Amino acid sequence: MIMNILVTGANGQLGNEMRIVTKGAKDKYIFTDICDEHPESIEMLHKLDGDDIDTSTTKLDITNLDAIRKMVKVNDVKVVVNCAAWTNVDGAEDPEKYDLVELLNAKAPENLAIAMKEVGGLLVHISTDYVFGGDPYNTPCKEDQKGTPTGVYGLTKLHGEQNIQNTGVDHLIFRTAWLYSEFGKNFVKTMLKLTATKPQLKVVFDQVGTPTYAYDLAKAIFEIIEQRKYERKTGIYHYSNEGVCSWFDFTKMIAEYSGQIACDIQPCHSDEFPSPVKRPFFSVLDKTKVKDAYGIKIPYWTFSLKKCVINIK
Ligand SMILES: NC(=O)c1ccc[n+]([C@@H]2O[C@H](COP(=O)([O-])OP(=O)(O)OC[C@H]3O[C@@H](n4cnc5c(N)ncnc54)[C@H](OP(=O)(O)O)[C@@H]3O)[C@@H](O)[C@H]2O)c1
């Protein structure tokens, strides 16, 4: 049976990759966001995937439950893929922004869960490795490890997960990490600019994790939905690319793949870059569960990074 699938936050990094991976899908995807698509993203979508890629955006504010219910009813939606969130980790620490961050990262996912529960549908939601970090650890985090966020972003994302679970809706929550893509603002694009313009650069080496190419995560989500693999397997899953690196190693590979090797990149400690939020020093996700449940193959981080850097360049 063909399903109608709603993608929220479709004009962000993951949302735009969902546009690419769902091209030619048997199901019907409806791309929604609170804002219009950015002209530079439309240009990139055409560059990467030709003129027939769907760049249209239907307006939907996921903080508005009535609007979600209406959209679900009018379009007979059976699955929602929620790519919308407050993603500015430092900005979330502004006390004046707390209510807004909680609304978007915790209440809005609950709205989507309520709407899907009412029609017996599935909510696919994205969370983060920043739900961990408060307790020191040096082994990859499993799905059932207790959440110990160190900042407002991680805390509100944890509340979002809990709110979804409490509705009893069928759900897949993918916790991911260090997301980058050809779209919007991200670490790869920032470092591409800096390594091209600065003779020297210091990057922290005492925070390690795993970069995730948003395209790979979008593809995994798409395959699970397309093959209806999620039936009877709802729950929380970890997904990042394979491998482990520091932000310093990540930057070195960005420079190498872009050919910008004139910049002298040196490792430094986190305390040289004071930040409003304490980030986890070891933030590696264990992906055994998602691989066992869905039989998906996850690309190694350098392999995917190279592809993305080539696309951007
Ligand atoms: N980025 C990372 O490093 C990272 C790491 C781990 C997990 N994640 C998670 O992965 C998911 C995708 O992240 P991303 O980097 O693709 O996010 P993103 O690029 O920031 O995109 C989020 C999209 O949601 C839109 N949005 C904001 N408020 C909305 C509302 N009320 N209703 C509907 N849409 C709204 C945003 O519009 P505006 O731009 O106009 O606000 C934006 O287009 C998020 O759940 C995030 O928490 C991200």
mmCIF file of C-alpha atoms and ligand atoms in Angstrom:
data_model
loop_
_atom_site.group_PDB
_atom_site.id
_atom_site.type_symbol
_atom_site.label_atom_id
_atom_site.label_comp_id
_atom_site.label_asym_id
_atom_site.label_seq_id
_atom_site.Cartn_x
_atom_site.Cartn_y
_atom_site.Cartn_z
ATOM 1 C CA MET A 1 0.000 0.000 0.000
ATOM 2 C CA ILE A 2 1.317 3.441 -0.928
ATOM 3 C CA MET A 3 1.605 5.776 2.084
ATOM 4 C CA ASN A 4 1.580 9.548 2.418
ATOM 5 C CA ILE A 5 4.590 10.627 4.463
ATOM 6 C CA LEU A 6 5.095 14.048 5.987
ATOM 7 C CA VAL A 7 8.619 15.436 6.382
ATOM 8 C CA THR A 8 8.875 18.366 8.804
ATOM 9 C CA GLY A 9 11.810 20.779 8.897
ATOM 10 C CA ALA A 10 12.363 19.840 5.239
ATOM 11 C CA ASN A 11 14.505 22.914 4.566
ATOM 12 C CA GLY A 12 17.183 21.978 7.089
ATOM 13 C CA GLN A 13 20.193 19.714 6.594
ATOM 14 C CA LEU A 14 18.493 16.355 7.116
ATOM 15 C CA GLY A 15 15.243 17.509 5.532
ATOM 16 C CA ASN A 16 16.986 18.421 2.284
ATOM 17 C CA GLU A 17 18.788 15.072 2.220
ATOM 18 C CA MET A 18 15.344 13.446 2.636
ATOM 19 C CA ARG A 19 14.299 15.251 -0.559
ATOM 20 C CA ILE A 20 17.257 13.645 -2.362
ATOM 21 C CA VAL A 21 16.945 10.079 -1.064
ATOM 22 C CA THR A 22 13.154 9.910 -1.611
ATOM 23 C CA LYS A 23 13.296 10.916 -5.267
ATOM 24 C CA GLY A 24 11.433 8.196 -7.186
ATOM 25 C CA ALA A 25 10.012 6.620 -3.990
ATOM 26 C CA LYS A 26 6.885 4.467 -4.186
ATOM 27 C CA ASP A 27 5.350 6.428 -1.286
ATOM 28 C CA LYS A 28 4.260 10.074 -1.544
ATOM 29 C CA TYR A 29 6.424 12.475 0.455
ATOM 30 C CA ILE A 30 5.123 15.913 1.473
ATOM 31 C CA PHE A 31 7.880 18.358 2.440
ATOM 32 C CA THR A 32 6.981 20.935 5.077
ATOM 33 C CA ASP A 33 8.782 23.609 7.055
ATOM 34 C CA ILE A 34 8.018 26.796 8.918
ATOM 35 C CA CYS A 35 9.904 28.837 6.307
ATOM 36 C CA ASP A 36 10.434 28.840 2.531
ATOM 37 C CA GLU A 37 13.310 26.867 1.040
ATOM 38 C CA HIS A 38 16.562 28.882 0.886
ATOM 39 C CA PRO A 39 17.589 29.835 -2.705
ATOM 40 C CA GLU A 40 21.116 28.415 -2.186
ATOM 41 C CA SER A 41 19.616 25.084 -1.040
ATOM 42 C CA ILE A 42 17.393 24.962 -4.135
ATOM 43 C CA GLU A 43 20.481 25.572 -6.264
ATOM 44 C CA MET A 44 22.390 22.801 -4.444
ATOM 45 C CA LEU A 45 19.443 20.369 -4.782
ATOM 46 C CA HIS A 46 19.350 20.926 -8.555
ATOM 47 C CA LYS A 47 23.132 20.598 -8.759
ATOM 48 C CA LEU A 48 23.120 17.304 -6.860
ATOM 49 C CA ASP A 49 19.965 15.741 -8.220
ATOM 50 C CA GLY A 50 18.818 17.370 -11.437
ATOM 51 C CA ASP A 51 15.886 19.604 -12.339
ATOM 52 C CA ASP A 52 13.127 17.160 -11.352
ATOM 53 C CA ILE A 53 13.966 17.138 -7.622
ATOM 54 C CA ASP A 54 11.037 18.262 -5.427
ATOM 55 C CA THR A 55 12.008 21.655 -3.947
ATOM 56 C CA SER A 56 8.455 22.637 -2.965
ATOM 57 C CA THR A 57 7.658 23.420 0.656
ATOM 58 C CA THR A 58 4.235 23.340 2.310
ATOM 59 C CA LYS A 59 4.150 25.593 5.371
ATOM 60 C CA LEU A 60 3.715 23.773 8.690
ATOM 61 C CA ASP A 61 4.627 25.001 12.162
ATOM 62 C CA ILE A 62 5.023 21.902 14.335
ATOM 63 C CA THR A 63 4.374 23.858 17.520
ATOM 64 C CA ASN A 64 0.734 24.123 16.315
ATOM 65 C CA LEU A 65 -1.132 20.872 17.088
ATOM 66 C CA ASP A 66 -4.301 21.918 15.247
ATOM 67 C CA ALA A 67 -2.328 22.685 12.097
ATOM 68 C CA ILE A 68 -0.610 19.277 12.316
ATOM 69 C CA ARG A 69 -3.949 17.483 12.814
ATOM 70 C CA LYS A 70 -5.401 19.295 9.788
ATOM 71 C CA MET A 71 -2.386 18.459 7.614
ATOM 72 C CA VAL A 72 -2.534 14.799 8.671
ATOM 73 C CA LYS A 73 -6.272 14.570 7.993
ATOM 74 C CA VAL A 74 -6.302 16.389 4.631
ATOM 75 C CA ASN A 75 -3.368 14.356 3.315
ATOM 76 C CA ASP A 76 -4.176 11.028 5.008
ATOM 77 C CA VAL A 77 -0.659 10.954 6.503
ATOM 78 C CA LYS A 78 0.520 7.610 7.933
ATOM 79 C CA VAL A 79 4.161 8.452 8.773
ATOM 80 C CA VAL A 80 5.840 11.663 9.959
ATOM 81 C CA VAL A 81 9.613 12.126 9.687
ATOM 82 C CA ASN A 82 10.450 14.980 12.042
ATOM 83 C CA CYS A 83 13.616 16.789 10.922
ATOM 84 C CA ALA A 84 12.648 20.083 12.610
ATOM 85 C CA ALA A 85 14.340 21.195 15.823
ATOM 86 C CA TRP A 86 16.139 24.000 17.605
ATOM 87 C CA THR A 87 19.736 23.017 16.683
ATOM 88 C CA ASN A 88 21.784 26.011 17.877
ATOM 89 C CA VAL A 89 23.485 24.358 20.875
ATOM 90 C CA ASP A 90 25.182 27.498 22.245
ATOM 91 C CA GLY A 91 22.153 29.712 21.502
ATOM 92 C CA ALA A 92 19.948 27.378 23.559
ATOM 93 C CA GLU A 93 21.836 28.479 26.701
ATOM 94 C CA ASP A 94 20.292 31.984 26.554
ATOM 95 C CA PRO A 95 17.830 31.930 29.508
ATOM 96 C CA GLU A 96 15.386 34.053 27.508
ATOM 97 C CA LYS A 97 15.253 31.344 24.824
ATOM 98 C CA TYR A 98 14.555 28.390 27.170
ATOM 99 C CA ASP A 99 10.774 28.322 26.639
ATOM 100 C CA LEU A 100 11.179 28.481 22.871
ATOM 101 C CA VAL A 101 13.799 25.698 22.807
ATOM 102 C CA GLU A 102 11.626 23.485 25.045
ATOM 103 C CA LEU A 103 8.596 24.243 22.837
ATOM 104 C CA LEU A 104 10.389 23.211 19.662
ATOM 105 C CA ASN A 105 12.471 20.287 20.967
ATOM 106 C CA ALA A 106 10.047 18.786 23.481
ATOM 107 C CA LYS A 107 6.439 19.998 23.018
ATOM 108 C CA ALA A 108 6.425 19.987 19.186
ATOM 109 C CA PRO A 109 7.562 16.314 18.933
ATOM 110 C CA GLU A 110 4.787 15.500 21.419
ATOM 111 C CA ASN A 111 2.307 17.275 19.105
ATOM 112 C CA LEU A 112 3.458 15.120 16.201
ATOM 113 C CA ALA A 113 3.232 12.000 18.382
ATOM 114 C CA ILE A 114 -0.323 12.849 19.451
ATOM 115 C CA ALA A 115 -1.386 13.407 15.836
ATOM 116 C CA MET A 116 0.169 10.107 14.709
ATOM 117 C CA LYS A 117 -1.257 8.188 17.668
ATOM 118 C CA GLU A 118 -4.753 9.437 16.729
ATOM 119 C CA VAL A 119 -4.475 7.880 13.249
ATOM 120 C CA GLY A 120 -2.446 4.787 14.240
ATOM 121 C CA GLY A 121 0.587 6.111 12.354
ATOM 122 C CA LEU A 122 4.353 6.125 12.922
ATOM 123 C CA LEU A 123 6.540 8.997 14.119
ATOM 124 C CA VAL A 124 10.189 8.984 13.051
ATOM 125 C CA HIS A 125 12.047 11.487 15.203
ATOM 126 C CA ILE A 126 15.685 12.599 15.408
ATOM 127 C CA SER A 127 17.505 13.091 18.691
ATOM 128 C CA THR A 128 21.105 13.633 19.672
ATOM 129 C CA ASP A 129 24.226 12.283 21.390
ATOM 130 C CA TYR A 130 23.983 15.416 23.592
ATOM 131 C CA VAL A 131 21.350 13.640 25.702
ATOM 132 C CA PHE A 132 24.505 12.086 27.232
ATOM 133 C CA GLY A 133 27.679 13.690 28.540
ATOM 134 C CA GLY A 134 27.091 14.583 32.188
ATOM 135 C CA ASP A 135 28.658 11.388 33.518
ATOM 136 C CA PRO A 136 32.222 10.679 32.431
ATOM 137 C CA TYR A 137 32.499 7.492 30.334
ATOM 138 C CA ASN A 138 34.841 6.202 27.664
ATOM 139 C CA THR A 139 32.891 3.461 25.934
ATOM 140 C CA PRO A 140 30.276 3.955 23.196
ATOM 141 C CA CYS A 141 26.814 4.844 24.537
ATOM 142 C CA LYS A 142 24.030 2.295 24.176
ATOM 143 C CA GLU A 143 20.381 3.213 23.735
ATOM 144 C CA ASP A 144 19.387 2.313 27.307
ATOM 145 C CA GLN A 145 22.168 4.332 28.982
ATOM 146 C CA LYS A 146 20.709 6.949 31.324
ATOM 147 C CA GLY A 147 20.405 10.431 29.776
ATOM 148 C CA THR A 148 22.701 12.951 31.485
ATOM 149 C CA PRO A 149 22.633 16.091 29.317
ATOM 150 C CA THR A 150 25.078 18.908 30.038
ATOM 151 C CA GLY A 151 23.095 21.739 28.422
ATOM 152 C CA VAL A 152 19.667 23.038 27.470
ATOM 153 C CA TYR A 153 19.753 21.614 23.936
ATOM 154 C CA GLY A 154 20.461 18.065 25.185
ATOM 155 C CA LEU A 155 17.963 18.402 28.036
ATOM 156 C CA THR A 156 15.117 19.579 25.793
ATOM 157 C CA LYS A 157 15.895 16.865 23.224
ATOM 158 C CA LEU A 158 15.718 14.290 26.052
ATOM 159 C CA HIS A 159 12.338 15.744 27.095
ATOM 160 C CA GLY A 160 11.220 15.361 23.458
ATOM 161 C CA GLU A 161 12.115 11.651 23.487
ATOM 162 C CA GLN A 162 10.269 11.127 26.789
ATOM 163 C CA ASN A 163 7.197 13.032 25.615
ATOM 164 C CA ILE A 164 6.987 10.888 22.466
ATOM 165 C CA GLN A 165 7.313 7.657 24.459
ATOM 166 C CA ASN A 166 4.643 8.789 26.932
ATOM 167 C CA THR A 167 2.019 9.183 24.183
ATOM 168 C CA GLY A 168 2.308 5.478 23.338
ATOM 169 C CA VAL A 169 2.661 6.225 19.600
ATOM 170 C CA ASP A 170 4.618 3.810 17.365
ATOM 171 C CA HIS A 171 7.953 5.572 17.049
ATOM 172 C CA LEU A 172 11.507 5.344 15.800
ATOM 173 C CA ILE A 173 13.852 7.782 17.525
ATOM 174 C CA PHE A 174 17.273 8.027 15.894
ATOM 175 C CA ARG A 175 19.924 9.636 18.073
ATOM 176 C CA THR A 176 22.621 11.011 15.810
ATOM 177 C CA ALA A 177 25.737 13.171 16.204
ATOM 178 C CA TRP A 178 27.907 15.834 14.538
ATOM 179 C CA LEU A 179 25.555 16.133 11.554
ATOM 180 C CA TYR A 180 26.840 17.771 8.363
ATOM 181 C CA SER A 181 25.656 18.089 4.772
ATOM 182 C CA GLU A 182 25.842 20.271 1.665
ATOM 183 C CA PHE A 183 23.007 22.399 3.119
ATOM 184 C CA GLY A 184 22.727 25.192 5.678
ATOM 185 C CA LYS A 185 25.402 25.902 8.265
ATOM 186 C CA ASN A 186 27.572 23.134 9.656
ATOM 187 C CA PHE A 187 31.112 22.341 10.822
ATOM 188 C CA VAL A 188 32.304 21.070 7.421
ATOM 189 C CA LYS A 189 31.206 24.213 5.591
ATOM 190 C CA THR A 190 32.709 26.454 8.294
ATOM 191 C CA MET A 191 36.047 24.620 8.157
ATOM 192 C CA LEU A 192 36.082 24.689 4.365
ATOM 193 C CA LYS A 193 35.900 28.492 4.575
ATOM 194 C CA LEU A 194 38.459 28.804 7.379
ATOM 195 C CA THR A 195 41.056 26.449 5.881
ATOM 196 C CA ALA A 196 40.779 28.351 2.593
ATOM 197 C CA THR A 197 41.324 31.769 4.149
ATOM 198 C CA LYS A 198 43.444 31.389 7.300
ATOM 199 C CA PRO A 199 47.145 30.503 7.401
ATOM 200 C CA GLN A 200 46.739 28.846 10.832
ATOM 201 C CA LEU A 201 43.889 27.235 12.731
ATOM 202 C CA LYS A 202 43.546 25.665 16.196
ATOM 203 C CA VAL A 203 40.923 22.945 16.639
ATOM 204 C CA VAL A 204 40.052 20.993 19.795
ATOM 205 C CA PHE A 205 41.374 17.443 20.056
ATOM 206 C CA ASP A 206 40.006 16.592 23.523
ATOM 207 C CA GLN A 207 36.404 16.077 22.374
ATOM 208 C CA VAL A 208 35.855 12.915 20.361
ATOM 209 C CA GLY A 209 32.788 11.591 18.612
ATOM 210 C CA THR A 210 31.648 10.539 15.151
ATOM 211 C CA PRO A 211 30.632 12.826 12.297
ATOM 212 C CA THR A 212 27.431 11.873 10.479
ATOM 213 C CA TYR A 213 26.699 12.696 6.848
ATOM 214 C CA ALA A 214 23.003 13.660 6.870
ATOM 215 C CA TYR A 215 22.613 11.908 3.492
ATOM 216 C CA ASP A 216 23.552 8.551 5.089
ATOM 217 C CA LEU A 217 21.063 8.999 7.926
ATOM 218 C CA ALA A 218 18.325 10.077 5.478
ATOM 219 C CA LYS A 219 19.037 7.008 3.335
ATOM 220 C CA ALA A 220 18.793 4.685 6.344
ATOM 221 C CA ILE A 221 15.462 6.268 7.378
ATOM 222 C CA PHE A 222 14.143 6.038 3.829
ATOM 223 C CA GLU A 223 15.116 2.351 3.458
ATOM 224 C CA ILE A 224 13.505 1.415 6.769
ATOM 225 C CA ILE A 225 10.250 3.144 5.762
ATOM 226 C CA GLU A 226 10.279 1.991 2.114
ATOM 227 C CA GLN A 227 10.769 -1.655 3.084
ATOM 228 C CA ARG A 228 8.313 -1.350 6.020
ATOM 229 C CA LYS A 229 11.106 -2.724 8.200
ATOM 230 C CA TYR A 230 9.909 -0.818 11.265
ATOM 231 C CA GLU A 231 6.868 -2.958 11.981
ATOM 232 C CA ARG A 232 7.099 -4.352 15.544
ATOM 233 C CA LYS A 233 10.554 -2.771 15.981
ATOM 234 C CA THR A 234 9.730 0.688 17.313
ATOM 235 C CA GLY A 235 12.020 2.313 19.886
ATOM 236 C CA ILE A 236 15.245 4.297 20.218
ATOM 237 C CA TYR A 237 18.215 3.626 17.898
ATOM 238 C CA HIS A 238 21.674 5.156 17.564
ATOM 239 C CA TYR A 239 22.927 6.190 14.137
ATOM 240 C CA SER A 240 26.153 7.993 13.264
ATOM 241 C CA ASN A 241 28.777 7.117 10.688
ATOM 242 C CA GLU A 242 31.312 4.425 11.671
ATOM 243 C CA GLY A 243 34.586 5.272 13.408
ATOM 244 C CA VAL A 244 35.753 7.816 15.974
ATOM 245 C CA CYS A 245 37.669 11.086 15.666
ATOM 246 C CA SER A 246 38.260 14.431 17.367
ATOM 247 C CA TRP A 247 37.175 17.782 15.909
ATOM 248 C CA PHE A 248 40.880 18.250 15.076
ATOM 249 C CA ASP A 249 41.035 14.995 13.048
ATOM 250 C CA PHE A 250 37.738 15.910 11.381
ATOM 251 C CA THR A 251 39.186 19.276 10.290
ATOM 252 C CA LYS A 252 42.411 17.689 9.014
ATOM 253 C CA MET A 253 40.385 15.387 6.719
ATOM 254 C CA ILE A 254 38.132 18.250 5.534
ATOM 255 C CA ALA A 255 41.268 20.170 4.515
ATOM 256 C CA GLU A 256 42.811 17.132 2.852
ATOM 257 C CA TYR A 257 39.712 16.230 0.811
ATOM 258 C CA SER A 258 39.242 19.843 -0.303
ATOM 259 C CA GLY A 259 42.902 20.193 -1.289
ATOM 260 C CA GLN A 260 43.260 23.155 1.099
ATOM 261 C CA ILE A 261 46.443 21.915 2.764
ATOM 262 C CA ALA A 262 48.270 25.252 3.054
ATOM 263 C CA CYS A 263 46.511 26.044 6.345
ATOM 264 C CA ASP A 264 48.523 24.930 9.408
ATOM 265 C CA ILE A 265 45.959 23.083 11.575
ATOM 266 C CA GLN A 266 47.039 22.494 15.183
ATOM 267 C CA PRO A 267 45.327 20.615 18.039
ATOM 268 C CA CYS A 268 44.272 22.525 21.157
ATOM 269 C CA HIS A 269 42.279 21.980 24.369
ATOM 270 C CA SER A 270 38.588 22.860 24.757
ATOM 271 C CA ASP A 271 39.338 25.519 27.382
ATOM 272 C CA GLU A 272 41.019 27.630 24.685
ATOM 273 C CA PHE A 273 37.554 28.143 23.156
ATOM 274 C CA PRO A 274 35.216 29.100 26.013
ATOM 275 C CA SER A 275 31.647 28.082 25.190
ATOM 276 C CA PRO A 276 28.352 28.741 27.004
ATOM 277 C CA VAL A 277 27.750 24.983 27.164
ATOM 278 C CA LYS A 278 29.969 22.122 28.350
ATOM 279 C CA ARG A 279 30.161 19.560 25.548
ATOM 280 C CA PRO A 280 30.806 15.843 26.180
ATOM 281 C CA PHE A 281 34.483 14.820 25.921
ATOM 282 C CA PHE A 282 33.596 11.326 24.696
ATOM 283 C CA SER A 283 30.467 11.200 22.616
ATOM 284 C CA VAL A 284 30.478 7.977 20.612
ATOM 285 C CA LEU A 285 27.226 6.143 19.866
ATOM 286 C CA ASP A 286 27.051 2.326 19.822
ATOM 287 C CA LYS A 287 25.158 1.379 16.642
ATOM 288 C CA THR A 288 24.882 -2.376 17.175
ATOM 289 C CA LYS A 289 21.103 -2.207 17.756
ATOM 290 C CA VAL A 290 20.203 -0.429 14.512
ATOM 291 C CA LYS A 291 22.482 -2.690 12.468
ATOM 292 C CA ASP A 292 21.051 -5.863 14.037
ATOM 293 C CA ALA A 293 17.418 -4.743 13.786
ATOM 294 C CA TYR A 294 17.481 -3.402 10.245
ATOM 295 C CA GLY A 295 20.505 -5.015 8.593
ATOM 296 C CA ILE A 296 21.760 -1.648 7.381
ATOM 297 C CA LYS A 297 25.364 -0.973 6.405
ATOM 298 C CA ILE A 298 26.811 2.252 7.835
ATOM 299 C CA PRO A 299 29.600 4.003 5.886
ATOM 300 C CA TYR A 300 32.926 4.866 7.575
ATOM 301 C CA TRP A 301 33.103 8.592 8.401
ATOM 302 C CA THR A 302 36.009 9.518 6.058
ATOM 303 C CA PHE A 303 34.317 7.805 3.091
ATOM 304 C CA SER A 304 31.163 9.901 3.509
ATOM 305 C CA LEU A 305 33.045 13.092 4.340
ATOM 306 C CA LYS A 306 34.977 12.859 1.085
ATOM 307 C CA LYS A 307 31.720 12.553 -0.899
ATOM 308 C CA CYS A 308 30.198 15.587 0.816
ATOM 309 C CA VAL A 309 33.293 17.775 0.440
ATOM 310 C CA ILE A 310 33.449 16.946 -3.279
ATOM 311 C CA ASN A 311 29.752 17.858 -3.636
ATOM 312 C CA ILE A 312 30.246 21.194 -1.862
ATOM 313 C CA LYS A 313 33.356 22.073 -3.829
HETATM 314 N N1 LIG B 1 23.081 19.519 13.492
HETATM 315 C C1 LIG B 1 23.679 18.612 14.267
HETATM 316 O O1 LIG B 1 24.910 18.582 14.436
HETATM 317 C C2 LIG B 1 22.842 17.553 14.960
HETATM 318 C C3 LIG B 1 23.476 16.617 15.784
HETATM 319 C C4 LIG B 1 22.706 15.634 16.418
HETATM 320 C C5 LIG B 1 21.331 15.610 16.223
HETATM 321 N N2 LIG B 1 20.725 16.537 15.415
HETATM 322 C C6 LIG B 1 19.276 16.481 15.245
HETATM 323 O O2 LIG B 1 19.034 16.124 13.892
HETATM 324 C C7 LIG B 1 17.792 16.742 13.455
HETATM 325 C C8 LIG B 1 18.038 17.479 12.142
HETATM 326 O O3 LIG B 1 19.015 18.482 12.385
HETATM 327 P P1 LIG B 1 19.435 19.505 11.222
HETATM 328 O O4 LIG B 1 20.855 19.887 11.494
HETATM 329 O O5 LIG B 1 19.038 18.948 9.910
HETATM 330 O O6 LIG B 1 18.499 20.738 11.597
HETATM 331 P P2 LIG B 1 18.422 22.168 10.861
HETATM 332 O O7 LIG B 1 19.317 22.185 9.676
HETATM 333 O O8 LIG B 1 18.586 23.201 11.927
HETATM 334 O O9 LIG B 1 16.923 22.181 10.308
HETATM 335 C C9 LIG B 1 15.809 22.331 11.145
HETATM 336 C C10 LIG B 1 14.667 22.879 10.294
HETATM 337 O O10 LIG B 1 13.497 22.989 11.122
HETATM 338 C C11 LIG B 1 12.886 24.242 10.833
HETATM 339 N N3 LIG B 1 11.999 24.680 11.915
HETATM 340 C C12 LIG B 1 12.293 25.506 12.962
HETATM 341 N N4 LIG B 1 11.189 25.725 13.699
HETATM 342 C C13 LIG B 1 10.183 25.028 13.122
HETATM 343 C C14 LIG B 1 8.802 24.869 13.420
HETATM 344 N N5 LIG B 1 8.222 25.469 14.483
HETATM 345 N N6 LIG B 1 8.032 24.100 12.594
HETATM 346 C C15 LIG B 1 8.594 23.499 11.527
HETATM 347 N N7 LIG B 1 9.904 23.617 11.189
HETATM 348 C C16 LIG B 1 10.694 24.364 11.979
HETATM 349 C C17 LIG B 1 14.078 25.167 10.651
HETATM 350 O O11 LIG B 1 13.689 26.393 10.072
HETATM 351 P P3 LIG B 1 14.578 27.715 10.433
HETATM 352 O O12 LIG B 1 15.931 27.458 9.871
HETATM 353 O O13 LIG B 1 13.829 28.819 9.772
HETATM 354 O O14 LIG B 1 14.588 27.815 11.936
HETATM 355 C C18 LIG B 1 14.958 24.310 9.755
HETATM 356 O O15 LIG B 1 14.582 24.414 8.401
HETATM 357 C C19 LIG B 1 17.332 17.609 14.619
HETATM 358 O O16 LIG B 1 16.386 16.917 15.378
HETATM 359 C C20 LIG B 1 18.577 17.802 15.458
HETATM 360 O O17 LIG B 1 18.284 18.038 16.820
HETATM 361 C C21 LIG B 1 21.460 17.495 14.774
#
